[in-house]
Amino acid sequence: MEKSMAIRNIREIGDPILNKVSKEVKEVSERTKELIDDMFDTMYEADGVGLAAPQVGILKRIVVIDVTGEDPLLLINPVILETSGEQRGNEGCLSVPGKIGIVTRPNYVKVRAYNEKMEAFEVEGTELLARALCHEIEHLDGHLYVEKVEGELMNLSDLSEEEE
Ligand code: ZN
């Protein structure tokens, strides 16, 4: 059976739901599976590398990430176990459209999470994946990267003009 795409509306900065703490997932119901599928569809459609459930208005501790476009990663109830190193670079967010800012993050992160069958697993990431893991997990506690931006939040359009 062919599955149809379902794109959900992405909540934007200023929407109070983005500042709320999401609840732990106890079981993956059919409804939760549908949410997860929709989150992947919504992330890919928006050309994002990650999306957290509160960004589509659902306060559940669910994150999807894909930093290469070929490695879909689902994290349920993710917890950061370890971090090391440091990276400083540009960061953006689907909930803060058209903006970009410099954020310092760990360069290595180890996370424990659960998959769709509620089996625990660990994932390690460096560079962009480490950044995405930190960014998305913070969404689950109601935090946006703009709180951590060093200097000014920049317009993506200004940035591309400068490069031309
Ligand atoms: Zn974000």
Tab-separated table of C-alpha atoms and ligand atoms in Angstrom:
chain	number	residue	atom	x	y	z
A	1	MET	CA	0.000	0.000	0.000
A	2	GLU	CA	1.323	3.380	-0.920
A	3	LYS	CA	1.612	5.837	1.887
A	4	SER	CA	0.568	9.390	1.220
A	5	MET	CA	2.662	12.341	2.330
A	6	ALA	CA	1.352	14.341	5.213
A	7	ILE	CA	2.966	17.682	5.833
A	8	ARG	CA	2.224	19.315	9.159
A	9	ASN	CA	2.228	23.015	9.862
A	10	ILE	CA	5.541	24.137	11.404
A	11	ARG	CA	5.098	26.390	14.419
A	12	GLU	CA	7.177	29.553	14.385
A	13	ILE	CA	9.015	31.544	17.041
A	14	GLY	CA	6.530	33.467	19.155
A	15	ASP	CA	4.170	30.470	19.316
A	16	PRO	CA	4.051	29.637	23.056
A	17	ILE	CA	4.059	25.870	22.372
A	18	LEU	CA	7.733	26.149	21.382
A	19	ASN	CA	8.609	27.181	24.944
A	20	LYS	CA	6.847	24.288	26.677
A	21	VAL	CA	8.412	21.115	28.052
A	22	SER	CA	7.416	17.996	26.090
A	23	LYS	CA	6.205	14.800	27.775
A	24	GLU	CA	7.954	11.419	27.699
A	25	VAL	CA	6.531	8.868	25.294
A	26	LYS	CA	5.286	5.768	27.160
A	27	GLU	CA	4.161	3.723	24.160
A	28	VAL	CA	4.241	4.101	20.410
A	29	SER	CA	0.583	4.006	19.384
A	30	GLU	CA	-0.701	4.072	15.798
A	31	ARG	CA	-1.255	7.769	16.293
A	32	THR	CA	2.358	8.233	17.393
A	33	LYS	CA	3.589	6.276	14.343
A	34	GLU	CA	1.562	8.576	12.131
A	35	LEU	CA	3.097	11.591	13.869
A	36	ILE	CA	6.608	10.190	13.277
A	37	ASP	CA	5.907	9.583	9.564
A	38	ASP	CA	4.491	13.078	9.225
A	39	MET	CA	7.515	14.563	11.021
A	40	PHE	CA	9.883	12.958	8.484
A	41	ASP	CA	7.698	14.139	5.583
A	42	THR	CA	7.532	17.654	7.034
A	43	MET	CA	11.288	17.835	7.675
A	44	TYR	CA	12.212	16.651	4.160
A	45	GLU	CA	9.623	18.909	2.530
A	46	ALA	CA	11.076	21.911	4.391
A	47	ASP	CA	14.686	20.897	3.554
A	48	GLY	CA	15.515	20.677	7.249
A	49	VAL	CA	18.065	18.424	8.941
A	50	GLY	CA	15.984	17.947	12.059
A	51	LEU	CA	12.551	18.428	13.545
A	52	ALA	CA	11.164	18.037	17.057
A	53	ALA	CA	7.519	17.176	17.776
A	54	PRO	CA	6.737	20.505	19.518
A	55	GLN	CA	7.608	22.225	16.223
A	56	VAL	CA	4.496	20.620	14.749
A	57	GLY	CA	2.498	21.430	17.874
A	58	ILE	CA	2.782	18.083	19.676
A	59	LEU	CA	4.372	18.109	23.133
A	60	LYS	CA	5.978	14.662	22.946
A	61	ARG	CA	9.675	13.848	23.319
A	62	ILE	CA	10.186	12.796	19.699
A	63	VAL	CA	12.890	14.030	17.343
A	64	VAL	CA	13.715	13.203	13.737
A	65	ILE	CA	17.098	14.039	12.227
A	66	ASP	CA	18.733	13.455	8.864
A	67	VAL	CA	21.939	15.376	8.260
A	68	THR	CA	22.816	13.719	4.932
A	69	GLY	CA	19.385	13.168	3.392
A	70	GLU	CA	20.060	9.414	3.520
A	71	ASP	CA	20.237	8.624	7.224
A	72	PRO	CA	16.825	9.061	8.807
A	73	LEU	CA	17.208	8.938	12.565
A	74	LEU	CA	14.280	8.678	14.963
A	75	LEU	CA	14.844	9.466	18.623
A	76	ILE	CA	12.156	8.893	21.217
A	77	ASN	CA	12.805	10.241	24.731
A	78	PRO	CA	16.393	11.194	23.825
A	79	VAL	CA	18.852	12.016	26.597
A	80	ILE	CA	22.362	13.388	26.153
A	81	LEU	CA	24.795	11.107	27.986
A	82	GLU	CA	28.115	12.630	27.035
A	83	THR	CA	29.534	15.617	25.232
A	84	SER	CA	33.055	16.709	24.375
A	85	GLY	CA	34.943	19.237	22.342
A	86	GLU	CA	33.581	22.404	20.833
A	87	GLN	CA	32.393	23.659	17.456
A	88	ARG	CA	31.381	27.183	16.541
A	89	GLY	CA	29.221	27.689	13.496
A	90	ASN	CA	26.022	28.829	11.889
A	91	GLU	CA	22.762	27.358	12.989
A	92	GLY	CA	19.203	27.750	11.771
A	93	CYS	CA	15.813	26.364	12.687
A	94	LEU	CA	12.645	25.597	10.720
A	95	SER	CA	10.736	27.483	13.440
A	96	VAL	CA	12.839	30.609	12.867
A	97	PRO	CA	12.510	30.938	9.083
A	98	GLY	CA	14.981	32.982	7.089
A	99	LYS	CA	17.370	33.475	10.004
A	100	ILE	CA	20.760	32.144	10.938
A	101	GLY	CA	23.118	32.697	13.853
A	102	ILE	CA	26.393	31.551	15.331
A	103	VAL	CA	26.131	29.006	18.143
A	104	THR	CA	28.864	27.123	19.970
A	105	ARG	CA	28.054	23.449	20.530
A	106	PRO	CA	29.954	20.353	21.605
A	107	ASN	CA	31.731	18.654	18.705
A	108	TYR	CA	30.848	15.192	19.994
A	109	VAL	CA	27.616	14.025	21.581
A	110	LYS	CA	26.446	10.625	22.773
A	111	VAL	CA	22.682	10.190	23.120
A	112	ARG	CA	20.486	7.414	24.474
A	113	ALA	CA	17.027	7.138	22.964
A	114	TYR	CA	14.304	4.662	22.029
A	115	ASN	CA	13.251	3.483	18.587
A	116	GLU	CA	9.735	2.896	17.251
A	117	LYS	CA	9.606	-0.461	19.074
A	118	MET	CA	10.626	1.293	22.307
A	119	GLU	CA	14.000	-0.460	22.286
A	120	ALA	CA	16.796	1.587	23.832
A	121	PHE	CA	19.819	2.451	21.693
A	122	GLU	CA	22.728	4.848	21.728
A	123	VAL	CA	23.856	7.121	18.948
A	124	GLU	CA	27.074	9.103	18.688
A	125	GLY	CA	27.480	12.157	16.525
A	126	THR	CA	30.188	14.629	15.622
A	127	GLU	CA	30.083	17.970	13.827
A	128	LEU	CA	26.698	18.590	12.145
A	129	LEU	CA	25.049	15.534	13.708
A	130	ALA	CA	26.253	16.579	17.181
A	131	ARG	CA	24.893	20.068	16.539
A	132	ALA	CA	21.545	18.712	15.334
A	133	LEU	CA	21.229	16.365	18.317
A	134	CYS	CA	21.793	19.229	20.787
A	135	HIS	CA	19.491	21.609	18.892
A	136	GLU	CA	16.579	19.175	18.545
A	137	ILE	CA	16.782	17.829	22.094
A	138	GLU	CA	16.656	21.397	23.420
A	139	HIS	CA	13.348	21.860	21.583
A	140	LEU	CA	11.896	19.172	23.870
A	141	ASP	CA	12.624	21.389	26.860
A	142	GLY	CA	11.178	24.481	25.235
A	143	HIS	CA	14.427	26.099	24.134
A	144	LEU	CA	15.301	27.656	20.784
A	145	TYR	CA	18.826	28.208	19.469
A	146	VAL	CA	18.233	31.971	19.318
A	147	GLU	CA	18.776	32.025	23.113
A	148	LYS	CA	22.375	30.914	22.475
A	149	VAL	CA	23.257	33.000	19.447
A	150	GLU	CA	26.552	34.850	19.691
A	151	GLY	CA	26.193	38.352	18.296
A	152	GLU	CA	23.341	39.201	15.959
A	153	LEU	CA	20.766	36.896	14.490
A	154	MET	CA	21.313	37.313	10.750
A	155	ASN	CA	18.984	37.178	7.763
A	156	LEU	CA	19.748	34.319	5.429
A	157	SER	CA	18.995	36.653	2.503
A	158	ASP	CA	21.601	39.201	3.658
A	159	LEU	CA	24.125	36.417	3.940
A	160	SER	CA	23.611	35.223	0.364
A	161	GLU	CA	23.770	38.807	-0.956
A	162	GLU	CA	27.143	39.269	0.711
A	163	GLU	CA	28.460	36.135	-0.911
A	164	GLU	CA	27.497	37.286	-4.412
B	1	ZN	ZN	14.920	23.989	15.604
